[in-house]
């Protein structure tokens, strides 16, 4: 039986693996068959992760984290968890590839997925001009006019990146100002290739076999306007990847795993901030975080989850030792 199994990778999962491995628990990381590294695999330059003053590519950062975890004894499994049973002392995890794991402690680090606009035309044209990853698909739109939907850091990062290829990028945002961080917003607002459609939403995406344009609806006047475009990049947020844990762990109304969070216990060391509703199960990263969703905050919560799991396992060992001594 494994002492610790970590489901998911990315900054949270890999950091949890580094901490658990250095503590001597040789964790198994079910990293995902095609999603290992989480959303940072689809990110270009990461400029705000400490220790990289010149920035680092998202895939390279994830590869370094994975190698660091493996160096300390973590076992990385390229498979997807599809079924879990988390009640009782022994946790059960089954994978798509038919593997079966038992563990005393489990750390959920399954991250989040991109939100969609919910349009029929969006689904029909997905992969034919509708994309959720500028890094993956930007190269195919050289000299084209593009739309980016959203107003946060992710959307603005996508827009700035796409200017390397596009002739023009129009950012469509339902508000009158960006939600992005100041430095990102200033960069986009000053960029000669980026324009803005404020107080607007995408009503429809046009095209048969490829995107040919969009219809925007002005939220103030309800007026419809059509824009020519050859690509639509959707960056409007994320949905927690918590379906695996339904009926197993307590989730909030939006599907985020509920954890104890920071507290002020009477005696220091009693709190387990990343503990879930199930003893021995901890969660970290974007699957619990609806607010920050940054690589560094995910990594921090991954460290906390591993330390909490360590405390839990040490308590189990102490209880077993007491029980053995009384026999």
PDB file of C-alpha atoms in Angstrom:
ATOM      1  CA  UNK A   1       0.000   0.000   0.000  1.00  0.00           C
ATOM      2  CA  UNK A   2       1.175   3.514  -0.844  1.00  0.00           C
ATOM      3  CA  UNK A   3       1.563   6.011   1.953  1.00  0.00           C
ATOM      4  CA  UNK A   4       0.596   8.981  -0.232  1.00  0.00           C
ATOM      5  CA  UNK A   5      -1.067   9.124  -3.652  1.00  0.00           C
ATOM      6  CA  UNK A   6      -1.335  12.513  -5.360  1.00  0.00           C
ATOM      7  CA  UNK A   7      -4.037  12.806  -8.026  1.00  0.00           C
ATOM      8  CA  UNK A   8      -3.110  15.500 -10.533  1.00  0.00           C
ATOM      9  CA  UNK A   9       0.028  17.439 -11.282  1.00  0.00           C
ATOM     10  CA  UNK A  10       0.709  21.083 -12.113  1.00  0.00           C
ATOM     11  CA  UNK A  11       2.324  23.437  -9.571  1.00  0.00           C
ATOM     12  CA  UNK A  12       0.164  22.103  -6.711  1.00  0.00           C
ATOM     13  CA  UNK A  13       0.582  18.398  -7.389  1.00  0.00           C
ATOM     14  CA  UNK A  14       4.290  18.546  -8.170  1.00  0.00           C
ATOM     15  CA  UNK A  15       5.048  20.724  -5.126  1.00  0.00           C
ATOM     16  CA  UNK A  16       3.101  18.335  -2.914  1.00  0.00           C
ATOM     17  CA  UNK A  17       5.139  15.512  -4.422  1.00  0.00           C
ATOM     18  CA  UNK A  18       8.428  17.315  -3.736  1.00  0.00           C
ATOM     19  CA  UNK A  19       7.522  17.877  -0.078  1.00  0.00           C
ATOM     20  CA  UNK A  20       6.126  14.386   0.486  1.00  0.00           C
ATOM     21  CA  UNK A  21       9.104  12.774  -1.231  1.00  0.00           C
ATOM     22  CA  UNK A  22      11.630  14.766   0.800  1.00  0.00           C
ATOM     23  CA  UNK A  23       9.800  13.641   3.946  1.00  0.00           C
ATOM     24  CA  UNK A  24      10.471  10.037   2.927  1.00  0.00           C
ATOM     25  CA  UNK A  25       6.972   8.994   1.842  1.00  0.00           C
ATOM     26  CA  UNK A  26       7.816   8.129  -1.812  1.00  0.00           C
ATOM     27  CA  UNK A  27       4.489   9.451  -3.123  1.00  0.00           C
ATOM     28  CA  UNK A  28       2.858   8.180  -6.293  1.00  0.00           C
ATOM     29  CA  UNK A  29       1.687  10.993  -8.580  1.00  0.00           C
ATOM     30  CA  UNK A  30      -1.125  10.110 -10.997  1.00  0.00           C
ATOM     31  CA  UNK A  31      -0.164  13.003 -13.242  1.00  0.00           C
ATOM     32  CA  UNK A  32      -2.572  12.475 -16.145  1.00  0.00           C
ATOM     33  CA  UNK A  33      -2.109  10.879 -19.547  1.00  0.00           C
ATOM     34  CA  UNK A  34      -2.258  14.116 -21.578  1.00  0.00           C
ATOM     35  CA  UNK A  35      -2.757  16.748 -18.880  1.00  0.00           C
ATOM     36  CA  UNK A  36       0.447  16.298 -16.878  1.00  0.00           C
ATOM     37  CA  UNK A  37       1.618  19.730 -15.788  1.00  0.00           C
ATOM     38  CA  UNK A  38      -1.867  21.232 -15.693  1.00  0.00           C
ATOM     39  CA  UNK A  39      -2.785  24.502 -17.371  1.00  0.00           C
ATOM     40  CA  UNK A  40       0.784  25.831 -17.320  1.00  0.00           C
ATOM     41  CA  UNK A  41       1.572  23.397 -20.117  1.00  0.00           C
ATOM     42  CA  UNK A  42      -0.498  25.734 -22.309  1.00  0.00           C
ATOM     43  CA  UNK A  43       1.141  28.918 -21.028  1.00  0.00           C
ATOM     44  CA  UNK A  44       3.908  30.886 -22.694  1.00  0.00           C
ATOM     45  CA  UNK A  45       6.184  33.091 -20.617  1.00  0.00           C
ATOM     46  CA  UNK A  46       5.711  32.883 -16.844  1.00  0.00           C
ATOM     47  CA  UNK A  47       7.138  36.117 -15.473  1.00  0.00           C
ATOM     48  CA  UNK A  48       5.842  36.126 -11.904  1.00  0.00           C
ATOM     49  CA  UNK A  49       7.120  32.830 -10.507  1.00  0.00           C
ATOM     50  CA  UNK A  50       9.877  33.573  -7.958  1.00  0.00           C
ATOM     51  CA  UNK A  51      13.404  32.589  -8.902  1.00  0.00           C
ATOM     52  CA  UNK A  52      13.144  33.270 -12.631  1.00  0.00           C
ATOM     53  CA  UNK A  53      13.930  36.971 -13.159  1.00  0.00           C
ATOM     54  CA  UNK A  54      14.009  36.569 -16.939  1.00  0.00           C
ATOM     55  CA  UNK A  55      10.811  34.505 -16.970  1.00  0.00           C
ATOM     56  CA  UNK A  56      10.379  30.854 -17.905  1.00  0.00           C
ATOM     57  CA  UNK A  57       8.119  28.965 -20.306  1.00  0.00           C
ATOM     58  CA  UNK A  58       5.216  27.209 -18.584  1.00  0.00           C
ATOM     59  CA  UNK A  59       6.047  23.722 -19.969  1.00  0.00           C
ATOM     60  CA  UNK A  60       9.692  24.091 -18.913  1.00  0.00           C
ATOM     61  CA  UNK A  61       8.682  25.113 -15.379  1.00  0.00           C
ATOM     62  CA  UNK A  62       6.433  22.070 -15.076  1.00  0.00           C
ATOM     63  CA  UNK A  63       9.139  19.762 -16.436  1.00  0.00           C
ATOM     64  CA  UNK A  64      11.580  21.097 -13.848  1.00  0.00           C
ATOM     65  CA  UNK A  65       9.081  20.552 -11.039  1.00  0.00           C
ATOM     66  CA  UNK A  66       8.357  17.003 -12.210  1.00  0.00           C
ATOM     67  CA  UNK A  67      12.086  16.206 -12.412  1.00  0.00           C
ATOM     68  CA  UNK A  68      12.641  17.660  -8.946  1.00  0.00           C
ATOM     69  CA  UNK A  69       9.876  15.494  -7.483  1.00  0.00           C
ATOM     70  CA  UNK A  70      11.273  12.397  -9.207  1.00  0.00           C
ATOM     71  CA  UNK A  71      14.760  13.186  -7.941  1.00  0.00           C
ATOM     72  CA  UNK A  72      13.560  12.909  -4.344  1.00  0.00           C
ATOM     73  CA  UNK A  73      11.746   9.632  -4.930  1.00  0.00           C
ATOM     74  CA  UNK A  74       8.272  10.475  -6.234  1.00  0.00           C
ATOM     75  CA  UNK A  75       6.852   7.974  -8.725  1.00  0.00           C
ATOM     76  CA  UNK A  76       5.178   9.695 -11.688  1.00  0.00           C
ATOM     77  CA  UNK A  77       2.390   7.791 -13.441  1.00  0.00           C
ATOM     78  CA  UNK A  78       1.120   8.970 -16.845  1.00  0.00           C
ATOM     79  CA  UNK A  79      -2.463   7.845 -16.358  1.00  0.00           C
ATOM     80  CA  UNK A  80      -5.844   9.304 -15.382  1.00  0.00           C
ATOM     81  CA  UNK A  81      -7.709   8.536 -12.168  1.00  0.00           C
ATOM     82  CA  UNK A  82     -11.290   7.590 -13.050  1.00  0.00           C
ATOM     83  CA  UNK A  83     -12.689   6.176  -9.811  1.00  0.00           C
ATOM     84  CA  UNK A  84     -11.943   6.735  -6.140  1.00  0.00           C
ATOM     85  CA  UNK A  85     -13.195   5.418  -2.810  1.00  0.00           C
ATOM     86  CA  UNK A  86     -11.933   7.710  -0.083  1.00  0.00           C
ATOM     87  CA  UNK A  87     -13.797   6.504   2.993  1.00  0.00           C
ATOM     88  CA  UNK A  88     -12.101   4.403   5.635  1.00  0.00           C
ATOM     89  CA  UNK A  89      -8.456   3.977   6.495  1.00  0.00           C
ATOM     90  CA  UNK A  90      -7.448   2.634   3.075  1.00  0.00           C
ATOM     91  CA  UNK A  91      -8.201   4.874   0.083  1.00  0.00           C
ATOM     92  CA  UNK A  92      -8.791   3.249  -3.312  1.00  0.00           C
ATOM     93  CA  UNK A  93      -7.876   4.808  -6.671  1.00  0.00           C
ATOM     94  CA  UNK A  94      -8.467   3.235 -10.088  1.00  0.00           C
ATOM     95  CA  UNK A  95      -7.069   4.596 -13.356  1.00  0.00           C
ATOM     96  CA  UNK A  96      -8.178   4.605 -16.959  1.00  0.00           C
ATOM     97  CA  UNK A  97      -5.278   2.301 -17.789  1.00  0.00           C
ATOM     98  CA  UNK A  98      -6.488  -0.341 -15.338  1.00  0.00           C
ATOM     99  CA  UNK A  99      -4.085   0.376 -12.501  1.00  0.00           C
ATOM    100  CA  UNK A 100      -5.266   0.144  -8.909  1.00  0.00           C
ATOM    101  CA  UNK A 101      -3.713   1.994  -5.991  1.00  0.00           C
ATOM    102  CA  UNK A 102      -4.325   1.836  -2.264  1.00  0.00           C
ATOM    103  CA  UNK A 103      -3.116   4.620  -0.011  1.00  0.00           C
ATOM    104  CA  UNK A 104      -3.234   5.791   3.577  1.00  0.00           C
ATOM    105  CA  UNK A 105      -3.436   9.424   2.451  1.00  0.00           C
ATOM    106  CA  UNK A 106      -4.576  11.087  -0.769  1.00  0.00           C
ATOM    107  CA  UNK A 107      -3.899  14.585  -2.069  1.00  0.00           C
ATOM    108  CA  UNK A 108      -6.275  15.932  -4.734  1.00  0.00           C
ATOM    109  CA  UNK A 109      -4.574  18.372  -7.118  1.00  0.00           C
ATOM    110  CA  UNK A 110      -6.749  18.004 -10.199  1.00  0.00           C
ATOM    111  CA  UNK A 111      -6.836  21.702 -11.083  1.00  0.00           C
ATOM    112  CA  UNK A 112      -9.458  23.323 -13.273  1.00  0.00           C
ATOM    113  CA  UNK A 113     -10.605  23.454 -16.905  1.00  0.00           C
ATOM    114  CA  UNK A 114     -11.368  26.303 -19.279  1.00  0.00           C
ATOM    115  CA  UNK A 115     -14.919  27.677 -19.246  1.00  0.00           C
ATOM    116  CA  UNK A 116     -16.829  27.814 -22.506  1.00  0.00           C
ATOM    117  CA  UNK A 117     -19.190  30.464 -23.859  1.00  0.00           C
ATOM    118  CA  UNK A 118     -22.005  27.955 -24.172  1.00  0.00           C
ATOM    119  CA  UNK A 119     -22.796  28.651 -27.833  1.00  0.00           C
ATOM    120  CA  UNK A 120     -23.750  25.948 -30.326  1.00  0.00           C
ATOM    121  CA  UNK A 121     -21.496  27.615 -32.884  1.00  0.00           C
ATOM    122  CA  UNK A 122     -18.618  27.527 -30.385  1.00  0.00           C
ATOM    123  CA  UNK A 123     -18.839  23.739 -30.100  1.00  0.00           C
ATOM    124  CA  UNK A 124     -19.282  23.314 -33.846  1.00  0.00           C
ATOM    125  CA  UNK A 125     -16.229  25.418 -34.657  1.00  0.00           C
ATOM    126  CA  UNK A 126     -14.000  24.199 -31.832  1.00  0.00           C
ATOM    127  CA  UNK A 127     -10.661  23.333 -33.414  1.00  0.00           C
ATOM    128  CA  UNK A 128     -11.740  25.181 -36.573  1.00  0.00           C
ATOM    129  CA  UNK A 129     -10.958  28.667 -35.382  1.00  0.00           C
ATOM    130  CA  UNK A 130     -12.345  28.499 -31.843  1.00  0.00           C
ATOM    131  CA  UNK A 131      -9.568  27.839 -29.355  1.00  0.00           C
ATOM    132  CA  UNK A 132      -8.856  27.952 -25.625  1.00  0.00           C
ATOM    133  CA  UNK A 133      -5.082  28.003 -25.946  1.00  0.00           C
ATOM    134  CA  UNK A 134      -3.193  30.746 -27.752  1.00  0.00           C
ATOM    135  CA  UNK A 135       0.102  28.949 -27.187  1.00  0.00           C
ATOM    136  CA  UNK A 136      -1.207  25.856 -28.913  1.00  0.00           C
ATOM    137  CA  UNK A 137      -2.940  27.473 -31.874  1.00  0.00           C
ATOM    138  CA  UNK A 138      -1.648  31.025 -32.337  1.00  0.00           C
ATOM    139  CA  UNK A 139       0.873  29.958 -34.970  1.00  0.00           C
ATOM    140  CA  UNK A 140      -1.942  28.984 -37.349  1.00  0.00           C
ATOM    141  CA  UNK A 141      -3.320  32.534 -37.523  1.00  0.00           C
ATOM    142  CA  UNK A 142      -0.473  34.484 -39.048  1.00  0.00           C
ATOM    143  CA  UNK A 143      -1.694  37.766 -40.505  1.00  0.00           C
ATOM    144  CA  UNK A 144      -5.301  37.140 -39.392  1.00  0.00           C
ATOM    145  CA  UNK A 145      -7.733  39.210 -37.336  1.00  0.00           C
ATOM    146  CA  UNK A 146      -8.539  37.535 -34.029  1.00  0.00           C
ATOM    147  CA  UNK A 147     -10.949  37.846 -31.114  1.00  0.00           C
ATOM    148  CA  UNK A 148     -10.048  37.213 -27.476  1.00  0.00           C
ATOM    149  CA  UNK A 149     -12.965  36.912 -25.043  1.00  0.00           C
ATOM    150  CA  UNK A 150     -12.289  37.893 -21.429  1.00  0.00           C
ATOM    151  CA  UNK A 151     -10.745  40.625 -19.322  1.00  0.00           C
ATOM    152  CA  UNK A 152      -8.525  38.911 -16.748  1.00  0.00           C
ATOM    153  CA  UNK A 153      -4.811  38.159 -16.747  1.00  0.00           C
ATOM    154  CA  UNK A 154      -5.256  35.005 -18.809  1.00  0.00           C
ATOM    155  CA  UNK A 155      -7.210  36.797 -21.534  1.00  0.00           C
ATOM    156  CA  UNK A 156      -4.748  39.681 -21.729  1.00  0.00           C
ATOM    157  CA  UNK A 157      -1.771  37.345 -21.779  1.00  0.00           C
ATOM    158  CA  UNK A 158      -3.422  35.499 -24.670  1.00  0.00           C
ATOM    159  CA  UNK A 159      -4.094  38.757 -26.516  1.00  0.00           C
ATOM    160  CA  UNK A 160      -0.528  40.023 -26.157  1.00  0.00           C
ATOM    161  CA  UNK A 161       0.885  36.662 -27.219  1.00  0.00           C
ATOM    162  CA  UNK A 162      -1.361  36.526 -30.292  1.00  0.00           C
ATOM    163  CA  UNK A 163      -0.023  39.861 -31.567  1.00  0.00           C
ATOM    164  CA  UNK A 164       3.112  37.919 -32.546  1.00  0.00           C
ATOM    165  CA  UNK A 165       1.025  36.335 -35.304  1.00  0.00           C
ATOM    166  CA  UNK A 166      -2.197  38.284 -35.838  1.00  0.00           C
ATOM    167  CA  UNK A 167      -2.656  41.489 -37.794  1.00  0.00           C
ATOM    168  CA  UNK A 168      -5.160  42.680 -35.165  1.00  0.00           C
ATOM    169  CA  UNK A 169      -6.539  41.354 -31.871  1.00  0.00           C
ATOM    170  CA  UNK A 170      -9.869  42.575 -30.499  1.00  0.00           C
ATOM    171  CA  UNK A 171     -10.484  41.929 -26.807  1.00  0.00           C
ATOM    172  CA  UNK A 172     -14.185  41.474 -26.034  1.00  0.00           C
ATOM    173  CA  UNK A 173     -15.043  42.209 -22.410  1.00  0.00           C
ATOM    174  CA  UNK A 174     -18.416  42.538 -20.703  1.00  0.00           C
ATOM    175  CA  UNK A 175     -17.188  45.359 -18.467  1.00  0.00           C
ATOM    176  CA  UNK A 176     -15.813  48.816 -19.135  1.00  0.00           C
ATOM    177  CA  UNK A 177     -12.391  48.105 -17.689  1.00  0.00           C
ATOM    178  CA  UNK A 178     -10.069  45.138 -17.464  1.00  0.00           C
ATOM    179  CA  UNK A 179      -9.868  42.838 -14.453  1.00  0.00           C
ATOM    180  CA  UNK A 180      -6.261  42.006 -15.301  1.00  0.00           C
ATOM    181  CA  UNK A 181      -3.357  43.095 -13.126  1.00  0.00           C
ATOM    182  CA  UNK A 182      -2.188  46.652 -13.689  1.00  0.00           C
ATOM    183  CA  UNK A 183       1.009  45.754 -15.548  1.00  0.00           C
ATOM    184  CA  UNK A 184      -0.827  43.373 -17.895  1.00  0.00           C
ATOM    185  CA  UNK A 185      -3.642  45.867 -18.526  1.00  0.00           C
ATOM    186  CA  UNK A 186      -1.238  48.712 -19.289  1.00  0.00           C
ATOM    187  CA  UNK A 187       0.695  46.498 -21.673  1.00  0.00           C
ATOM    188  CA  UNK A 188      -2.464  45.607 -23.615  1.00  0.00           C
ATOM    189  CA  UNK A 189      -3.977  49.094 -23.618  1.00  0.00           C
ATOM    190  CA  UNK A 190      -0.773  50.548 -25.060  1.00  0.00           C
ATOM    191  CA  UNK A 191      -0.326  47.846 -27.707  1.00  0.00           C
ATOM    192  CA  UNK A 192      -0.927  49.139 -31.259  1.00  0.00           C
ATOM    193  CA  UNK A 193      -2.336  45.802 -32.472  1.00  0.00           C
ATOM    194  CA  UNK A 194      -4.906  45.377 -29.694  1.00  0.00           C
ATOM    195  CA  UNK A 195      -8.377  46.948 -29.780  1.00  0.00           C
ATOM    196  CA  UNK A 196     -11.234  46.620 -27.279  1.00  0.00           C
ATOM    197  CA  UNK A 197     -14.962  45.970 -27.510  1.00  0.00           C
ATOM    198  CA  UNK A 198     -16.167  47.135 -24.098  1.00  0.00           C
ATOM    199  CA  UNK A 199     -19.478  46.171 -22.446  1.00  0.00           C
ATOM    200  CA  UNK A 200     -19.895  43.423 -25.022  1.00  0.00           C
ATOM    201  CA  UNK A 201     -20.471  39.678 -25.230  1.00  0.00           C
ATOM    202  CA  UNK A 202     -20.194  37.211 -28.107  1.00  0.00           C
ATOM    203  CA  UNK A 203     -23.712  36.433 -29.289  1.00  0.00           C
ATOM    204  CA  UNK A 204     -22.725  34.089 -32.123  1.00  0.00           C
ATOM    205  CA  UNK A 205     -19.704  32.813 -34.053  1.00  0.00           C
ATOM    206  CA  UNK A 206     -20.053  32.609 -37.826  1.00  0.00           C
ATOM    207  CA  UNK A 207     -18.611  30.141 -40.277  1.00  0.00           C
ATOM    208  CA  UNK A 208     -19.194  26.695 -41.742  1.00  0.00           C
ATOM    209  CA  UNK A 209     -15.867  24.888 -41.784  1.00  0.00           C
ATOM    210  CA  UNK A 210     -13.896  27.759 -40.218  1.00  0.00           C
ATOM    211  CA  UNK A 211     -14.513  30.923 -38.227  1.00  0.00           C
ATOM    212  CA  UNK A 212     -15.413  33.899 -40.402  1.00  0.00           C
ATOM    213  CA  UNK A 213     -16.603  36.427 -37.859  1.00  0.00           C
ATOM    214  CA  UNK A 214     -18.592  37.055 -34.685  1.00  0.00           C
ATOM    215  CA  UNK A 215     -21.702  38.914 -33.660  1.00  0.00           C
ATOM    216  CA  UNK A 216     -21.284  41.013 -30.536  1.00  0.00           C
ATOM    217  CA  UNK A 217     -24.095  42.319 -28.343  1.00  0.00           C
ATOM    218  CA  UNK A 218     -23.604  45.621 -26.552  1.00  0.00           C
ATOM    219  CA  UNK A 219     -24.848  45.106 -22.991  1.00  0.00           C
ATOM    220  CA  UNK A 220     -25.833  48.766 -22.621  1.00  0.00           C
ATOM    221  CA  UNK A 221     -27.816  49.287 -25.835  1.00  0.00           C
ATOM    222  CA  UNK A 222     -28.557  45.646 -26.767  1.00  0.00           C
ATOM    223  CA  UNK A 223     -27.299  46.533 -30.254  1.00  0.00           C
ATOM    224  CA  UNK A 224     -25.794  43.754 -32.365  1.00  0.00           C
ATOM    225  CA  UNK A 225     -22.549  44.322 -34.263  1.00  0.00           C
ATOM    226  CA  UNK A 226     -20.697  41.978 -36.549  1.00  0.00           C
ATOM    227  CA  UNK A 227     -16.892  41.797 -36.626  1.00  0.00           C
ATOM    228  CA  UNK A 228     -14.793  39.952 -39.165  1.00  0.00           C
ATOM    229  CA  UNK A 229     -12.394  37.493 -37.536  1.00  0.00           C
ATOM    230  CA  UNK A 230     -10.623  34.266 -38.392  1.00  0.00           C
ATOM    231  CA  UNK A 231     -10.159  32.998 -34.855  1.00  0.00           C
ATOM    232  CA  UNK A 232     -11.855  33.246 -31.449  1.00  0.00           C
ATOM    233  CA  UNK A 233      -9.828  32.576 -28.309  1.00  0.00           C
ATOM    234  CA  UNK A 234     -11.971  32.060 -25.213  1.00  0.00           C
ATOM    235  CA  UNK A 235     -10.395  33.016 -21.870  1.00  0.00           C
ATOM    236  CA  UNK A 236     -13.282  33.604 -19.461  1.00  0.00           C
ATOM    237  CA  UNK A 237     -12.279  31.512 -16.488  1.00  0.00           C
ATOM    238  CA  UNK A 238     -12.175  27.974 -15.237  1.00  0.00           C
ATOM    239  CA  UNK A 239     -14.279  25.154 -13.813  1.00  0.00           C
ATOM    240  CA  UNK A 240     -12.801  22.991 -11.019  1.00  0.00           C
ATOM    241  CA  UNK A 241     -11.993  19.429 -12.058  1.00  0.00           C
ATOM    242  CA  UNK A 242     -13.796  17.860  -9.131  1.00  0.00           C
ATOM    243  CA  UNK A 243     -16.232  15.421 -10.786  1.00  0.00           C
ATOM    244  CA  UNK A 244     -14.046  12.546  -9.607  1.00  0.00           C
ATOM    245  CA  UNK A 245     -14.794  13.499  -6.003  1.00  0.00           C
ATOM    246  CA  UNK A 246     -18.563  13.990  -6.149  1.00  0.00           C
ATOM    247  CA  UNK A 247     -20.282  12.002  -3.374  1.00  0.00           C
ATOM    248  CA  UNK A 248     -16.824  11.507  -1.840  1.00  0.00           C
ATOM    249  CA  UNK A 249     -15.824  14.974  -0.628  1.00  0.00           C
ATOM    250  CA  UNK A 250     -17.734  18.102   0.356  1.00  0.00           C
ATOM    251  CA  UNK A 251     -17.884  20.545  -2.575  1.00  0.00           C
ATOM    252  CA  UNK A 252     -19.190  24.102  -2.675  1.00  0.00           C
ATOM    253  CA  UNK A 253     -21.976  25.290  -4.993  1.00  0.00           C
ATOM    254  CA  UNK A 254     -19.550  25.728  -7.897  1.00  0.00           C
ATOM    255  CA  UNK A 255     -17.805  22.400  -7.442  1.00  0.00           C
ATOM    256  CA  UNK A 256     -14.664  23.533  -5.618  1.00  0.00           C
ATOM    257  CA  UNK A 257     -13.433  21.100  -2.959  1.00  0.00           C
ATOM    258  CA  UNK A 258     -13.984  22.555   0.497  1.00  0.00           C
ATOM    259  CA  UNK A 259     -10.905  22.565   2.741  1.00  0.00           C
ATOM    260  CA  UNK A 260     -10.432  23.774   6.300  1.00  0.00           C
ATOM    261  CA  UNK A 261      -8.372  26.802   5.305  1.00  0.00           C
ATOM    262  CA  UNK A 262      -6.230  28.966   7.594  1.00  0.00           C
ATOM    263  CA  UNK A 263      -7.437  29.113  11.164  1.00  0.00           C
ATOM    264  CA  UNK A 264      -6.231  30.138  14.612  1.00  0.00           C
ATOM    265  CA  UNK A 265      -6.211  26.964  16.724  1.00  0.00           C
ATOM    266  CA  UNK A 266      -5.747  27.095  20.467  1.00  0.00           C
ATOM    267  CA  UNK A 267      -2.507  25.169  20.098  1.00  0.00           C
ATOM    268  CA  UNK A 268      -0.204  25.886  17.131  1.00  0.00           C
ATOM    269  CA  UNK A 269       0.096  22.972  14.740  1.00  0.00           C
ATOM    270  CA  UNK A 270      -3.422  21.618  15.244  1.00  0.00           C
ATOM    271  CA  UNK A 271      -4.866  23.024  12.039  1.00  0.00           C
ATOM    272  CA  UNK A 272      -4.676  21.145   8.746  1.00  0.00           C
ATOM    273  CA  UNK A 273      -5.450  23.906   6.263  1.00  0.00           C
ATOM    274  CA  UNK A 274      -5.829  21.670   3.214  1.00  0.00           C
ATOM    275  CA  UNK A 275      -7.866  18.937   4.941  1.00  0.00           C
ATOM    276  CA  UNK A 276     -11.114  17.962   3.227  1.00  0.00           C
ATOM    277  CA  UNK A 277     -14.290  16.522   4.708  1.00  0.00           C
ATOM    278  CA  UNK A 278     -12.754  13.035   4.570  1.00  0.00           C
ATOM    279  CA  UNK A 279      -9.992  12.147   7.071  1.00  0.00           C
ATOM    280  CA  UNK A 280      -6.731  11.432   5.308  1.00  0.00           C
ATOM    281  CA  UNK A 281      -7.727  13.298   2.134  1.00  0.00           C
ATOM    282  CA  UNK A 282      -6.269  16.701   1.344  1.00  0.00           C
ATOM    283  CA  UNK A 283      -6.743  19.057  -1.596  1.00  0.00           C
ATOM    284  CA  UNK A 284      -4.758  21.900  -3.102  1.00  0.00           C
ATOM    285  CA  UNK A 285      -4.364  24.128  -6.133  1.00  0.00           C
ATOM    286  CA  UNK A 286      -7.066  25.392  -8.458  1.00  0.00           C
ATOM    287  CA  UNK A 287      -9.543  22.671  -7.497  1.00  0.00           C
ATOM    288  CA  UNK A 288      -9.931  24.485  -4.146  1.00  0.00           C
ATOM    289  CA  UNK A 289      -9.021  28.060  -5.155  1.00  0.00           C
ATOM    290  CA  UNK A 290     -11.685  30.249  -6.731  1.00  0.00           C
ATOM    291  CA  UNK A 291      -9.854  33.507  -5.971  1.00  0.00           C
ATOM    292  CA  UNK A 292      -6.168  33.550  -6.856  1.00  0.00           C
ATOM    293  CA  UNK A 293      -5.496  30.720  -9.353  1.00  0.00           C
ATOM    294  CA  UNK A 294      -1.810  31.551  -9.648  1.00  0.00           C
ATOM    295  CA  UNK A 295       1.068  29.127 -10.077  1.00  0.00           C
ATOM    296  CA  UNK A 296       2.736  30.342  -6.887  1.00  0.00           C
ATOM    297  CA  UNK A 297      -0.411  30.097  -4.740  1.00  0.00           C
ATOM    298  CA  UNK A 298      -1.091  26.620  -6.125  1.00  0.00           C
ATOM    299  CA  UNK A 299       2.464  25.594  -5.275  1.00  0.00           C
ATOM    300  CA  UNK A 300       2.084  27.018  -1.770  1.00  0.00           C
ATOM    301  CA  UNK A 301      -1.121  25.093  -1.132  1.00  0.00           C
ATOM    302  CA  UNK A 302       0.569  21.954  -2.502  1.00  0.00           C
ATOM    303  CA  UNK A 303       3.289  22.322   0.133  1.00  0.00           C
ATOM    304  CA  UNK A 304       0.624  22.772   2.820  1.00  0.00           C
ATOM    305  CA  UNK A 305      -1.275  19.690   1.652  1.00  0.00           C
ATOM    306  CA  UNK A 306       1.881  17.570   1.802  1.00  0.00           C
ATOM    307  CA  UNK A 307       2.727  18.839   5.292  1.00  0.00           C
ATOM    308  CA  UNK A 308      -0.835  18.180   6.428  1.00  0.00           C
ATOM    309  CA  UNK A 309      -0.651  14.663   4.992  1.00  0.00           C
ATOM    310  CA  UNK A 310       2.645  14.148   6.801  1.00  0.00           C
ATOM    311  CA  UNK A 311       1.046  15.181  10.113  1.00  0.00           C
ATOM    312  CA  UNK A 312      -1.833  12.802   9.452  1.00  0.00           C
ATOM    313  CA  UNK A 313       0.484   9.866   8.702  1.00  0.00           C
ATOM    314  CA  UNK A 314       2.597  10.592  11.760  1.00  0.00           C
ATOM    315  CA  UNK A 315      -0.544  10.554  13.899  1.00  0.00           C
ATOM    316  CA  UNK A 316      -1.526   7.202  12.392  1.00  0.00           C
ATOM    317  CA  UNK A 317       1.924   5.822  13.141  1.00  0.00           C
ATOM    318  CA  UNK A 318       1.814   7.129  16.713  1.00  0.00           C
ATOM    319  CA  UNK A 319      -1.637   5.624  17.287  1.00  0.00           C
ATOM    320  CA  UNK A 320      -0.454   2.283  15.876  1.00  0.00           C
ATOM    321  CA  UNK A 321       2.586   2.336  18.152  1.00  0.00           C
ATOM    322  CA  UNK A 322       0.416   3.035  21.203  1.00  0.00           C
ATOM    323  CA  UNK A 323      -1.977   0.264  20.240  1.00  0.00           C
ATOM    324  CA  UNK A 324       0.900  -2.183  19.764  1.00  0.00           C
ATOM    325  CA  UNK A 325       2.406  -1.251  23.127  1.00  0.00           C
ATOM    326  CA  UNK A 326      -0.836  -1.937  24.952  1.00  0.00           C
ATOM    327  CA  UNK A 327      -1.293  -5.417  23.519  1.00  0.00           C
TER     328      UNK A 327
END
